[in-house]
Amino acid sequence: TGGLGHKGLALAEHLVYRYRARLLLLDRAAAAIPAVEATLNRLREAGGDIQHIPLELADEAALSHALHVIARSHAHLDGVIHAAEWPCDGTWQTLRAAIRASVCLYQQTRALQPDLFVLFSSLPGMTAVQGLEAAAKGFVSGLTDWLTAQGQAALEVIWGTWRTAQADVDAR
């Protein structure tokens, strides 16, 4: 998820160049942005099997449809990387949407038995710079711990601030 965002594209590049990965990128954005199209084309030319499905992650019906596409076209879902970027706008609605999306993603992918479930959180959440972002980070940490306790290979990746992450991606 967040496949066309800064983290998502950086991860897609790594997975394609390193592993020639088959990727299904889920993102609410359209791939028609010229820079995104160029990146996706470059990854395909490098041997990556890239598909994009535009959807709002909290839309359970759309997510269910996307997962049916995966089940039909892939023998196995190797992993889930939840790298969706949520604006830290200081509202509870955004926090609820982010939590709902994470839970929905887990619930709907559980039956596909992914080998790996990766959740991204941000450095400001770890340092409690912003209250709601700290709450979101706490939720991600708790969900990761719970998944691990359930026997699911789960990992929390703590990313830098959004501004730092954008600068890192732009510098590439």
Coordinates of N, CA and C in Angstrom, one line a residue:
T1 N 0.8 -1.2 0.0 CA 0.0 0.0 0.0 C 0.9 1.2 0.0
G2 N 0.4 2.3 -0.5 CA 1.2 3.5 -0.6 C 2.2 3.3 -1.7
G3 N 1.9 2.4 -2.7 CA 2.8 2.0 -3.7 C 3.3 3.1 -4.6
L4 N 2.6 4.2 -4.8 CA 3.0 5.3 -5.6 C 3.5 6.5 -4.8
G5 N 3.6 6.3 -3.5 CA 4.1 7.4 -2.7 C 5.6 7.3 -2.7
H6 N 6.2 8.2 -1.9 CA 7.7 8.3 -1.9 C 8.3 7.0 -1.3
K7 N 7.8 6.5 -0.2 CA 8.3 5.2 0.3 C 8.0 4.1 -0.6
G8 N 6.8 4.0 -1.1 CA 6.4 2.9 -1.9 C 7.2 2.8 -3.2
L9 N 7.5 3.9 -3.9 CA 8.3 3.8 -5.1 C 9.8 3.5 -4.7
A10 N 10.3 4.0 -3.6 CA 11.7 3.7 -3.2 C 11.8 2.2 -2.9
L11 N 10.8 1.6 -2.3 CA 10.8 0.2 -2.0 C 10.6 -0.6 -3.3
A12 N 9.7 -0.2 -4.1 CA 9.5 -0.9 -5.4 C 10.9 -0.9 -6.2
E13 N 11.6 0.2 -6.2 CA 12.9 0.2 -6.9 C 13.8 -0.8 -6.3
H14 N 13.9 -0.8 -5.0 CA 14.8 -1.8 -4.3 C 14.4 -3.2 -4.6
L15 N 13.1 -3.5 -4.5 CA 12.7 -4.9 -4.7 C 12.9 -5.4 -6.2
V16 N 12.7 -4.5 -7.1 CA 12.8 -4.8 -8.5 C 14.3 -5.0 -8.9
Y17 N 15.1 -4.0 -8.5 CA 16.5 -4.1 -8.9 C 17.3 -5.2 -8.1
R18 N 16.9 -5.5 -6.9 CA 17.6 -6.5 -6.1 C 17.0 -7.9 -6.4
Y19 N 15.7 -8.0 -6.5 CA 15.0 -9.3 -6.5 C 14.2 -9.6 -7.8
R20 N 14.1 -8.6 -8.7 CA 13.2 -8.8 -9.9 C 11.8 -9.2 -9.4
A21 N 11.3 -8.4 -8.4 CA 10.0 -8.7 -7.8 C 8.8 -8.5 -8.7
R22 N 7.8 -9.3 -8.4 CA 6.5 -9.1 -8.9 C 5.7 -8.3 -7.9
L23 N 5.3 -7.1 -8.3 CA 4.6 -6.2 -7.3 C 3.3 -5.7 -7.7
L24 N 2.4 -5.7 -6.8 CA 1.0 -5.1 -7.0 C 1.0 -3.9 -6.1
L25 N 1.0 -2.7 -6.7 CA 1.1 -1.5 -6.0 C -0.3 -0.9 -5.8
L26 N -0.7 -0.8 -4.5 CA -2.0 -0.2 -4.2 C -1.8 1.2 -3.7
D27 N -2.6 2.1 -4.3 CA -2.4 3.5 -3.9 C -3.7 4.2 -4.3
R28 N -4.0 5.3 -3.5 CA -5.2 6.1 -3.9 C -4.9 7.0 -5.0
A29 N -3.7 7.2 -5.3 CA -3.3 8.1 -6.4 C -3.4 7.3 -7.8
A30 N -3.5 8.1 -8.8 CA -3.5 7.5 -10.2 C -2.1 7.5 -10.6
A31 N -1.8 6.5 -11.5 CA -0.4 6.4 -12.0 C -0.1 7.4 -13.1
A32 N -1.0 8.3 -13.4 CA -0.9 9.2 -14.6 C 0.0 10.4 -14.3
I33 N 0.6 10.4 -13.2 CA 1.6 11.5 -12.9 C 2.8 11.2 -13.6
P34 N 3.3 12.1 -14.5 CA 4.5 11.8 -15.3 C 5.7 11.2 -14.6
A35 N 6.1 11.7 -13.5 CA 7.2 11.2 -12.8 C 7.0 9.8 -12.3
V36 N 5.8 9.5 -11.9 CA 5.4 8.1 -11.4 C 5.4 7.2 -12.6
E37 N 4.8 7.6 -13.7 CA 4.8 6.8 -14.9 C 6.2 6.5 -15.4
A38 N 7.1 7.4 -15.3 CA 8.4 7.2 -15.8 C 9.1 6.2 -14.9
T39 N 8.9 6.3 -13.5 CA 9.5 5.3 -12.6 C 9.0 3.9 -12.9
L40 N 7.6 3.8 -13.0 CA 7.1 2.5 -13.3 C 7.6 1.9 -14.6
N41 N 7.7 2.7 -15.6 CA 8.2 2.2 -16.9 C 9.7 1.8 -16.8
R42 N 10.5 2.5 -16.0 CA 11.9 2.2 -15.8 C 12.0 0.8 -15.1
L43 N 11.1 0.6 -14.1 CA 11.1 -0.6 -13.3 C 10.7 -1.8 -14.2
R44 N 9.7 -1.6 -15.0 CA 9.3 -2.7 -16.0 C 10.4 -3.0 -16.9
E45 N 11.1 -2.0 -17.4 CA 12.2 -2.2 -18.4 C 13.3 -3.0 -17.6
A46 N 13.5 -2.8 -16.3 CA 14.5 -3.5 -15.6 C 14.1 -4.9 -15.2
G47 N 12.9 -5.3 -15.6 CA 12.5 -6.7 -15.4 C 11.4 -6.9 -14.3
G48 N 11.0 -5.8 -13.8 CA 9.9 -5.9 -12.7 C 8.5 -6.1 -13.3
D49 N 7.8 -7.0 -12.7 CA 6.4 -7.2 -13.1 C 5.6 -6.3 -12.2
I50 N 5.1 -5.2 -12.7 CA 4.5 -4.2 -11.8 C 3.0 -4.0 -12.3
Q51 N 2.1 -4.1 -11.3 CA 0.7 -3.7 -11.6 C 0.3 -2.7 -10.6
H52 N -0.6 -1.8 -10.9 CA -1.1 -0.8 -10.0 C -2.6 -0.9 -10.0
I53 N -3.2 -0.9 -8.8 CA -4.6 -0.8 -8.6 C -4.9 0.4 -7.8
P54 N -5.6 1.4 -8.3 CA -5.9 2.6 -7.5 C -7.1 2.3 -6.6
L55 N -6.9 2.5 -5.3 CA -8.0 2.3 -4.4 C -7.7 3.1 -3.1
E56 N -8.8 3.4 -2.4 CA -8.7 4.0 -1.0 C -8.6 2.8 -0.1
L57 N -7.5 2.7 0.7 CA -7.3 1.5 1.5 C -8.4 1.2 2.5
A58 N -9.0 2.2 3.0 CA -10.1 2.0 4.0 C -11.4 1.6 3.3
D59 N -11.4 1.5 2.0 CA -12.6 1.0 1.3 C -12.5 -0.5 1.2
E60 N -13.2 -1.2 2.1 CA -13.1 -2.6 2.3 C -13.4 -3.4 1.0
A61 N -14.5 -2.9 0.3 CA -14.9 -3.6 -0.9 C -13.8 -3.5 -2.0
A62 N -13.2 -2.4 -2.2 CA -12.2 -2.2 -3.2 C -10.9 -3.0 -2.8
L63 N -10.6 -3.0 -1.5 CA -9.4 -3.8 -1.1 C -9.7 -5.3 -1.3
S64 N -10.9 -5.8 -1.0 CA -11.3 -7.1 -1.2 C -11.1 -7.5 -2.7
H65 N -11.6 -6.6 -3.6 CA -11.4 -6.9 -5.0 C -10.0 -7.0 -5.4
A66 N -9.1 -6.1 -4.9 CA -7.7 -6.1 -5.2 C -7.1 -7.4 -4.8
L67 N -7.5 -7.9 -3.6 CA -6.9 -9.1 -3.1 C -7.4 -10.3 -3.9
H68 N -8.6 -10.3 -4.5 CA -9.1 -11.3 -5.4 C -8.2 -11.3 -6.6
V69 N -7.8 -10.2 -7.1 CA -6.9 -10.1 -8.3 C -5.6 -10.8 -7.9
I70 N -5.1 -10.6 -6.7 CA -3.8 -11.2 -6.3 C -4.0 -12.7 -6.2
A71 N -5.1 -13.2 -5.6 CA -5.3 -14.6 -5.5 C -5.5 -15.3 -6.8
R72 N -6.1 -14.6 -7.8 CA -6.3 -15.2 -9.1 C -5.0 -15.2 -9.9
S73 N -4.2 -14.2 -9.8 CA -3.0 -14.0 -10.7 C -1.7 -14.4 -10.1
H74 N -1.6 -14.7 -8.8 CA -0.4 -15.1 -8.2 C -0.6 -16.3 -7.4
A75 N 0.4 -17.2 -7.4 CA 0.4 -18.4 -6.7 C 0.4 -18.2 -5.2
H76 N 1.0 -17.1 -4.7 CA 1.2 -16.9 -3.3 C 1.5 -15.4 -3.1
L77 N 0.9 -14.9 -2.0 CA 1.2 -13.5 -1.6 C 2.4 -13.6 -0.6
D78 N 3.6 -13.2 -1.1 CA 4.8 -13.3 -0.3 C 4.8 -12.4 0.9
G79 N 4.3 -11.2 0.6 CA 4.4 -10.2 1.7 C 3.5 -9.0 1.5
V80 N 3.2 -8.4 2.6 CA 2.4 -7.1 2.5 C 3.3 -6.0 3.1
I81 N 3.4 -4.9 2.4 CA 4.2 -3.8 2.9 C 3.2 -2.6 2.9
H82 N 2.9 -2.2 4.1 CA 1.9 -1.1 4.3 C 2.7 0.2 4.5
A83 N 2.9 0.9 3.4 CA 3.7 2.1 3.4 C 2.9 3.3 3.1
A84 N 1.6 3.2 3.3 CA 0.7 4.3 2.9 C 1.1 5.5 3.8
E85 N 1.1 6.7 3.1 CA 1.4 7.9 3.8 C 0.2 8.6 4.2
W86 N 0.1 9.0 5.5 CA -1.1 9.7 6.0 C -0.7 11.1 6.4
P87 N -1.4 12.1 6.0 CA -1.1 13.4 6.4 C -1.3 13.6 7.9
C88 N -0.3 14.2 8.6 CA -0.4 14.5 10.0 C -1.1 15.8 10.1
D89 N -2.4 15.8 10.0 CA -3.1 17.1 10.0 C -3.7 17.4 11.4
G90 N -3.3 16.6 12.4 CA -3.8 16.9 13.7 C -5.2 16.5 14.0
T91 N -5.9 15.7 13.1 CA -7.3 15.4 13.3 C -7.4 13.9 13.7
W92 N -8.4 13.7 14.6 CA -8.7 12.3 15.0 C -9.2 11.5 13.8
Q93 N -9.9 12.2 12.8 CA -10.4 11.5 11.7 C -9.3 10.8 10.9
T94 N -8.2 11.5 10.7 CA -7.1 11.0 10.0 C -6.5 9.8 10.8
L95 N -6.3 10.0 12.1 CA -5.8 8.9 12.9 C -6.7 7.7 12.8
R96 N -8.0 7.8 12.9 CA -9.0 6.7 12.8 C -8.9 6.1 11.4
A97 N -8.7 6.9 10.4 CA -8.6 6.3 9.0 C -7.4 5.5 8.9
A98 N -6.3 5.9 9.4 CA -5.0 5.2 9.3 C -5.1 3.9 10.1
I99 N -5.7 3.9 11.3 CA -5.8 2.7 12.1 C -6.7 1.7 11.4
R100 N -7.9 2.2 10.9 CA -8.8 1.4 10.2 C -8.2 0.7 9.0
A101 N -7.4 1.5 8.2 CA -6.8 0.9 7.1 C -5.8 -0.2 7.4
S102 N -5.0 0.0 8.5 CA -4.1 -1.0 8.9 C -4.8 -2.3 9.3
V103 N -5.8 -2.2 10.1 CA -6.6 -3.3 10.6 C -7.3 -4.0 9.4
C104 N -7.9 -3.2 8.5 CA -8.6 -3.8 7.4 C -7.6 -4.6 6.5
L105 N -6.4 -4.0 6.3 CA -5.4 -4.7 5.5 C -5.0 -6.0 6.1
Y106 N -4.8 -6.0 7.4 CA -4.4 -7.3 8.0 C -5.6 -8.3 7.9
Q107 N -6.8 -7.9 8.2 CA -7.9 -8.8 8.2 C -8.1 -9.4 6.9
Q108 N -8.0 -8.6 5.8 CA -8.3 -9.1 4.5 C -7.1 -9.9 3.9
T109 N -5.9 -9.7 4.4 CA -4.8 -10.5 3.8 C -4.5 -11.7 4.6
R110 N -5.1 -11.8 5.8 CA -4.8 -12.9 6.7 C -5.0 -14.3 6.0
A111 N -6.1 -14.4 5.3 CA -6.4 -15.7 4.6 C -5.4 -16.0 3.5
L112 N -4.7 -15.0 3.0 CA -3.7 -15.3 1.9 C -2.4 -15.7 2.5
Q113 N -2.3 -15.7 3.8 CA -1.1 -16.1 4.6 C 0.2 -15.6 4.0
P114 N 0.3 -14.3 4.0 CA 1.6 -13.7 3.6 C 2.7 -14.1 4.5
D115 N 3.9 -14.3 3.9 CA 5.1 -14.7 4.7 C 5.6 -13.5 5.6
L116 N 5.2 -12.3 5.2 CA 5.8 -11.1 5.8 C 4.7 -10.0 5.9
F117 N 4.7 -9.3 6.9 CA 3.7 -8.1 7.1 C 4.6 -7.0 7.6
V118 N 4.8 -6.0 6.8 CA 5.7 -4.8 7.2 C 4.8 -3.6 7.3
L119 N 4.9 -2.9 8.5 CA 4.2 -1.7 8.7 C 5.2 -0.6 8.9
F120 N 4.9 0.6 8.3 CA 5.8 1.7 8.4 C 5.2 2.7 9.4
S121 N 6.1 3.2 10.3 CA 5.7 4.3 11.1 C 6.8 5.4 11.0
S122 N 6.6 6.5 11.6 CA 7.5 7.6 11.4 C 8.3 8.0 12.7
L123 N 9.4 8.6 12.5 CA 10.3 9.0 13.5 C 9.6 10.0 14.5
P124 N 8.9 11.0 14.0 CA 8.2 11.9 14.9 C 7.3 11.2 15.9
G125 N 6.7 10.1 15.4 CA 5.8 9.3 16.3 C 6.6 8.6 17.4
M126 N 7.8 8.2 17.1 CA 8.7 7.6 18.0 C 9.2 8.6 19.1
T127 N 9.4 9.8 18.7 CA 9.9 10.8 19.6 C 8.8 11.6 20.2
A128 N 7.6 11.3 19.9 CA 6.4 11.9 20.5 C 6.4 13.4 20.2
V129 N 6.9 13.8 19.1 CA 6.9 15.2 18.7 C 5.5 15.7 18.5
Q130 N 4.7 14.9 17.9 CA 3.3 15.3 17.6 C 2.4 14.3 18.2
G131 N 1.4 14.7 19.0 CA 0.5 13.8 19.8 C -0.2 12.7 19.0
L132 N -0.9 13.1 17.9 CA -1.6 12.1 17.2 C -0.7 11.2 16.4
E133 N 0.4 11.7 15.9 CA 1.4 10.9 15.2 C 2.0 9.9 16.2
A134 N 2.2 10.3 17.5 CA 2.7 9.4 18.5 C 1.7 8.3 18.8
A135 N 0.4 8.6 18.8 CA -0.6 7.6 19.0 C -0.6 6.6 17.8
A136 N -0.5 7.1 16.6 CA -0.5 6.2 15.4 C 0.7 5.3 15.5
K137 N 1.9 5.8 15.9 CA 3.1 5.1 16.0 C 2.9 4.0 17.1
G138 N 2.3 4.4 18.2 CA 2.0 3.4 19.2 C 1.1 2.3 18.7
F139 N 0.1 2.6 17.9 CA -0.8 1.6 17.4 C 0.0 0.6 16.5
V140 N 0.8 1.2 15.6 CA 1.6 0.4 14.7 C 2.5 -0.6 15.4
S141 N 3.2 -0.1 16.5 CA 4.0 -0.9 17.3 C 3.2 -2.0 18.0
G142 N 2.1 -1.7 18.5 CA 1.2 -2.7 19.1 C 0.7 -3.7 18.2
L143 N 0.3 -3.3 17.0 CA -0.2 -4.2 16.0 C 1.0 -5.2 15.5
T144 N 2.2 -4.6 15.4 CA 3.3 -5.4 15.0 C 3.6 -6.5 16.1
D145 N 3.6 -6.1 17.3 CA 3.8 -7.0 18.4 C 2.8 -8.1 18.5
W146 N 1.5 -7.7 18.3 CA 0.4 -8.6 18.3 C 0.5 -9.6 17.2
L147 N 0.8 -9.2 16.0 CA 1.0 -10.1 14.8 C 2.1 -11.1 15.1
T148 N 3.2 -10.6 15.7 CA 4.3 -11.5 16.0 C 3.9 -12.5 17.0
A149 N 3.1 -12.1 18.0 CA 2.6 -13.0 19.0 C 1.7 -14.1 18.4
Q150 N 1.0 -13.7 17.3 CA 0.1 -14.7 16.6 C 0.9 -15.6 15.7
G151 N 2.2 -15.4 15.6 CA 3.0 -16.3 14.7 C 3.2 -15.7 13.3
Q152 N 2.8 -14.5 13.1 CA 2.9 -13.8 11.8 C 4.3 -13.1 11.8
A153 N 5.1 -13.3 10.7 CA 6.3 -12.6 10.6 C 6.0 -11.1 10.3
A154 N 6.2 -10.3 11.3 CA 5.8 -8.9 11.2 C 7.0 -8.0 11.6
L155 N 7.1 -6.8 10.9 CA 8.2 -5.9 11.1 C 7.7 -4.5 11.1
E156 N 8.1 -3.7 12.0 CA 7.8 -2.2 12.0 C 9.1 -1.5 11.5
V157 N 8.9 -0.7 10.5 CA 10.0 0.1 10.0 C 9.8 1.5 10.4
I158 N 10.7 2.1 11.1 CA 10.5 3.5 11.5 C 11.2 4.4 10.5
W159 N 10.5 5.1 9.8 CA 10.9 6.0 8.7 C 11.2 7.4 9.3
G160 N 12.0 8.2 8.6 CA 12.3 9.5 9.1 C 11.0 10.4 8.9
T161 N 11.2 11.6 9.2 CA 10.1 12.6 9.0 C 9.7 12.6 7.5
W162 N 8.4 13.0 7.2 CA 8.0 13.0 5.8 C 8.9 13.9 5.0
R163 N 9.3 15.1 5.6 CA 10.1 16.0 4.8 C 11.5 15.3 4.5
T164 N 12.1 14.6 5.5 CA 13.3 14.0 5.3 C 13.2 12.8 4.3
A165 N 12.1 12.1 4.4 CA 11.9 11.0 3.5 C 11.7 11.5 2.1
Q166 N 11.0 12.6 1.9 CA 10.9 13.2 0.6 C 12.2 13.6 0.0
A167 N 13.0 14.2 0.8 CA 14.4 14.7 0.4 C 15.2 13.5 0.0
D168 N 15.2 12.4 0.8 CA 16.0 11.2 0.5 C 15.6 10.6 -0.9
V169 N 14.3 10.5 -1.1 CA 13.8 10.0 -2.4 C 14.1 10.9 -3.5
D170 N 13.9 12.2 -3.4 CA 14.2 13.2 -4.4 C 15.7 13.2 -4.8
A171 N 16.6 12.9 -3.8 CA 18.0 13.0 -4.0 C 18.5 11.8 -4.9
R172 N 17.7 10.8 -5.0 CA 18.0 9.6 -5.8 C 17.8 10.0 -7.2

